[in-house]
C-alpha positions as a printed Julia matrix, in Angstrom:
271×3 Matrix{Float64}:
 -23.27  178.13   40.87
 -24.5   178.69   43.9
 -21.86  180.13   46.13
 -21.26  178.0    49.65
 -22.74  180.25   52.55
 -22.03  178.45   56.16
 -25.44  177.82   58.27
 -25.42  178.48   62.18
 -25.15  174.84   63.48
 -24.4   175.42   67.14
 -23.56  177.27   70.33
 -20.75  176.55   72.21
 -21.46  178.19   75.77
 -18.63  178.28   78.9
 -20.36  176.81   82.13
 -18.97  178.56   85.01
 -20.62  182.75   84.99
 -22.38  181.15   81.93
 -24.49  178.54   82.55
 -23.85  178.28   85.95
 -22.6   180.32   88.93
 -24.11  183.75   88.85
 -20.81  185.66   89.09
 -18.39  182.77   88.84
 -17.88  182.41   92.49
 -16.5   179.27   92.66
 -13.05  179.6    91.39
 -12.63  182.79   92.37
 -12.67  181.16   96.39
 -11.14  178.77   96.58
  -8.05  180.36   94.75
  -8.27  182.71   97.52
  -8.47  179.95  100.77
  -5.62  177.78   98.8
  -3.5   180.29   98.42
  -3.84  181.45  102.4
  -2.39  177.81  103.12
   0.29  178.78  101.92
   0.65  182.23  103.33
  -0.12  183.67  100.73
  -3.91  186.44  100.7
  -5.09  186.56   97.41
  -7.92  189.43   96.99
 -10.87  187.76   94.85
 -10.22  190.78   92.28
  -6.79  189.2    91.9
  -7.93  185.75   91.95
 -10.31  186.53   88.98
  -7.22  188.02   86.82
  -6.76  185.16   84.9
 -10.03  183.14   84.78
 -10.82  180.88   82.13
  -7.65  179.62   81.82
  -6.89  175.74   82.98
  -6.48  175.61   86.51
  -3.09  175.21   86.83
  -1.78  177.81   83.53
  -4.51  180.2    86.02
  -2.18  179.32   89.83
   0.92  180.35   87.15
  -0.41  183.56   85.94
  -1.53  184.54   89.64
   2.36  183.55   90.84
   3.85  185.68   88.31
   2.36  188.76   89.82
   4.74  190.77   91.31
   2.57  191.32   94.49
   1.71  187.96   94.46
   4.98  186.68   94.22
   6.89  188.9    96.72
   4.74  187.15   99.19
   4.93  183.92   98.12
   9.63  184.65   98.62
   8.94  185.79  101.81
   7.6   182.95  103.44
   9.74  180.57  101.53
  12.52  182.13  100.01
  12.45  182.04   96.58
  10.13  182.98   93.51
   7.11  180.65   93.16
   8.46  177.96   90.37
   6.61  175.51   88.03
   6.94  172.81   91.15
   5.15  175.61   93.8
   2.3   176.09   90.97
   2.22  171.84   91.52
   2.15  172.13   94.87
  -0.78  175.11   94.44
  -2.42  173.22   91.86
  -2.71  169.66   94.28
  -4.05  171.84   97.27
  -6.27  173.54   94.86
  -7.8   170.71   93.17
  -9.64  168.87   95.82
 -10.89  171.84   97.79
 -12.59  172.73   94.38
 -14.18  169.15   93.85
 -15.49  169.3    97.52
 -17.07  173.11   97.19
 -17.75  173.56   93.21
 -20.85  171.88   93.41
 -21.86  174.74   96.55
 -20.78  177.2    94.2
 -22.59  175.99   90.9
 -26.71  176.39   90.99
 -28.0   176.71   87.33
 -28.17  180.24   86.5
 -31.79  181.02   85.96
 -32.17  182.38   81.98
 -29.88  178.77   81.17
 -32.42  176.22   80.8
 -34.93  178.39   78.58
 -32.04  179.37   76.36
 -30.71  176.17   75.61
 -34.19  174.96   74.79
 -34.36  178.1    72.65
 -31.29  176.92   70.96
 -32.42  173.21   70.07
 -35.71  174.48   69.21
 -33.79  176.35   66.36
 -32.08  172.68   65.6
 -28.94  173.81   66.82
 -26.64  171.61   69.04
 -25.45  172.78   72.02
 -21.32  172.29   72.9
 -19.42  173.45   75.39
 -16.14  173.82   77.56
 -14.32  175.04   80.81
 -11.22  175.84   82.26
 -11.92  173.24   85.27
 -10.65  170.61   84.77
 -12.7   166.65   84.34
 -12.73  165.78   87.89
 -14.11  168.63   88.76
 -16.41  169.5    85.42
 -18.02  165.87   86.64
 -19.66  167.69   89.35
 -20.55  170.51   87.98
 -22.26  168.59   85.31
 -23.87  166.53   87.99
 -25.8   169.89   89.81
 -26.27  171.12   86.23
 -28.5   168.3    85.03
 -30.33  168.61   88.65
 -31.52  172.28   87.61
 -32.06  171.61   83.98
 -28.96  172.27   81.28
 -27.17  169.65   79.25
 -24.54  170.01   76.93
 -24.29  167.35   73.69
 -20.51  167.66   73.84
 -18.18  169.32   77.35
 -14.54  169.54   77.08
 -13.05  169.91   80.45
  -9.49  171.99   80.12
  -7.18  169.07   80.77
  -8.9   167.25   78.0
  -6.67  169.27   75.37
  -3.02  169.47   74.81
  -3.85  173.88   75.1
  -6.45  174.8    77.27
  -7.85  178.99   76.12
  -7.02  181.2    74.89
  -5.79  178.47   72.58
  -9.05  176.95   70.25
  -8.3   173.15   71.16
 -11.79  173.11   73.76
 -14.23  175.11   70.56
 -12.26  173.07   68.1
 -12.41  169.99   70.12
 -16.93  170.35   69.97
 -16.54  171.07   66.17
 -15.14  168.02   65.55
 -17.38  165.82   68.49
 -20.56  167.29   67.34
 -19.52  166.61   63.28
 -20.28  170.51   62.42
 -19.35  171.6    58.76
 -18.15  175.31   59.75
 -16.81  176.9    62.38
 -17.97  179.77   60.7
 -22.05  178.32   62.1
 -20.62  177.81   65.77
 -21.35  180.65   67.62
 -19.1   180.51   71.35
 -20.39  182.62   74.34
 -18.62  183.25   77.6
 -18.11  185.8    80.34
 -14.02  185.52   79.64
 -11.7   187.45   78.38
  -9.92  184.35   77.44
 -13.11  182.48   76.29
 -13.27  185.19   73.31
  -9.99  184.99   72.48
 -10.42  181.56   72.54
 -13.8   181.5    70.29
 -12.18  184.46   67.55
  -8.83  182.04   67.38
 -11.11  178.93   66.42
 -13.01  181.18   63.72
 -16.27  181.86   65.42
 -18.72  184.37   66.06
 -17.99  185.17   69.78
 -20.33  186.65   72.37
 -19.14  187.85   75.93
 -21.43  188.12   79.19
 -20.88  191.19   80.78
 -23.05  190.7    83.54
 -23.25  187.41   84.9
 -19.62  186.09   85.25
 -16.35  186.94   85.77
 -16.02  190.66   84.2
 -18.67  192.06   86.74
 -18.23  189.86   89.74
 -22.21  190.5    91.38
 -23.43  187.65   92.73
 -27.54  187.4    91.53
 -28.59  189.34   94.24
 -26.01  191.66   93.88
 -26.95  191.98   90.27
 -30.7   192.09   91.07
 -30.6   194.97   93.08
 -28.77  196.93   90.59
 -30.51  200.05   89.71
 -30.53  200.96   85.92
 -27.33  203.63   86.18
 -25.73  201.22   88.36
 -26.09  198.33   85.64
 -24.6   201.09   83.11
 -21.73  201.63   85.15
 -20.84  197.61   85.63
 -21.57  197.2    81.74
 -19.23  199.68   81.27
 -16.7   198.34   83.73
 -16.78  194.61   81.92
 -16.2   195.82   78.16
 -13.79  197.34   79.32
 -12.01  194.08   80.12
 -13.3   192.62   77.26
 -12.23  195.42   75.3
  -8.72  193.74   73.97
 -10.37  190.36   72.92
 -13.15  192.42   70.66
 -15.83  190.05   70.93
 -18.75  189.97   68.14
 -21.64  190.44   69.98
 -21.87  191.64   74.44
 -24.68  190.95   76.25
 -26.04  191.2    80.12
 -26.55  187.17   80.31
 -27.84  184.34   78.05
 -30.86  185.72   78.55
 -30.08  187.77   75.72
 -28.72  185.37   73.42
 -31.84  184.68   70.6
 -31.63  187.68   69.44
 -28.36  187.61   68.83
 -29.03  184.27   67.34
 -31.28  185.88   64.69
 -28.46  188.52   63.84
 -25.92  185.94   63.29
 -28.25  183.4    60.96
 -29.14  186.95   58.72
 -25.34  187.71   58.45
 -24.98  184.35   57.76
 -27.33  184.31   54.55
 -25.72  187.61   53.6
 -22.54  185.79   53.63
 -20.3   187.67   56.65
 -18.16  185.62   58.18
 -17.26  185.82   62.17
């Protein structure tokens, strides 16, 4: 009897910093603006810290930061509880809806990479830390730029978002896939890689197009090779605790990774 070997079936992509919004600036800038309305000053670096989580959970994590909590307490006389987090989230959400399309240009390599994924007979799944209402704005902009997925799962469409595996596994169910070992999760955040690992998938971390590097596309293009390698080093350190299977600069480098994963599956390897 021939031993069962899973085959490569699908790639499940993140959105901001992966397929759209080079540098993942849409959420970070709006977090800064939303907290400012409560008299709390955030740096972009602080705002990036919990990136990839659902947005309520992201705000909860920010409010648990002692430096941020101290500012809030100085203004309101108490540490931010869940009601305070919800109040900030309710201020954040309409601002995000208003501005997300402004920052969600398609990443240059994304259309060609998705075309190559489909040429190989693979399905294109996706998930995001954005809630569904925000994702609708992102998807409209992405379609106009030639990027579309076969499945889209938002953070508020599952009981627990990243780093839990629910969004990735909902893709598996919706796409009718046979084995999680035939899936590749591509993400620019550590919690997104954790999500893929918990779902039993191969994981590919993006070093330079997303949250880990925090570069605009113009800044990325202007980097010399030594500067680019330094940026890679900083991003590798961010991803190290999550232990992704592969690290690449942008989705432009994904096809070679898919070749390697297909070969490893054929040898009987699993994630």
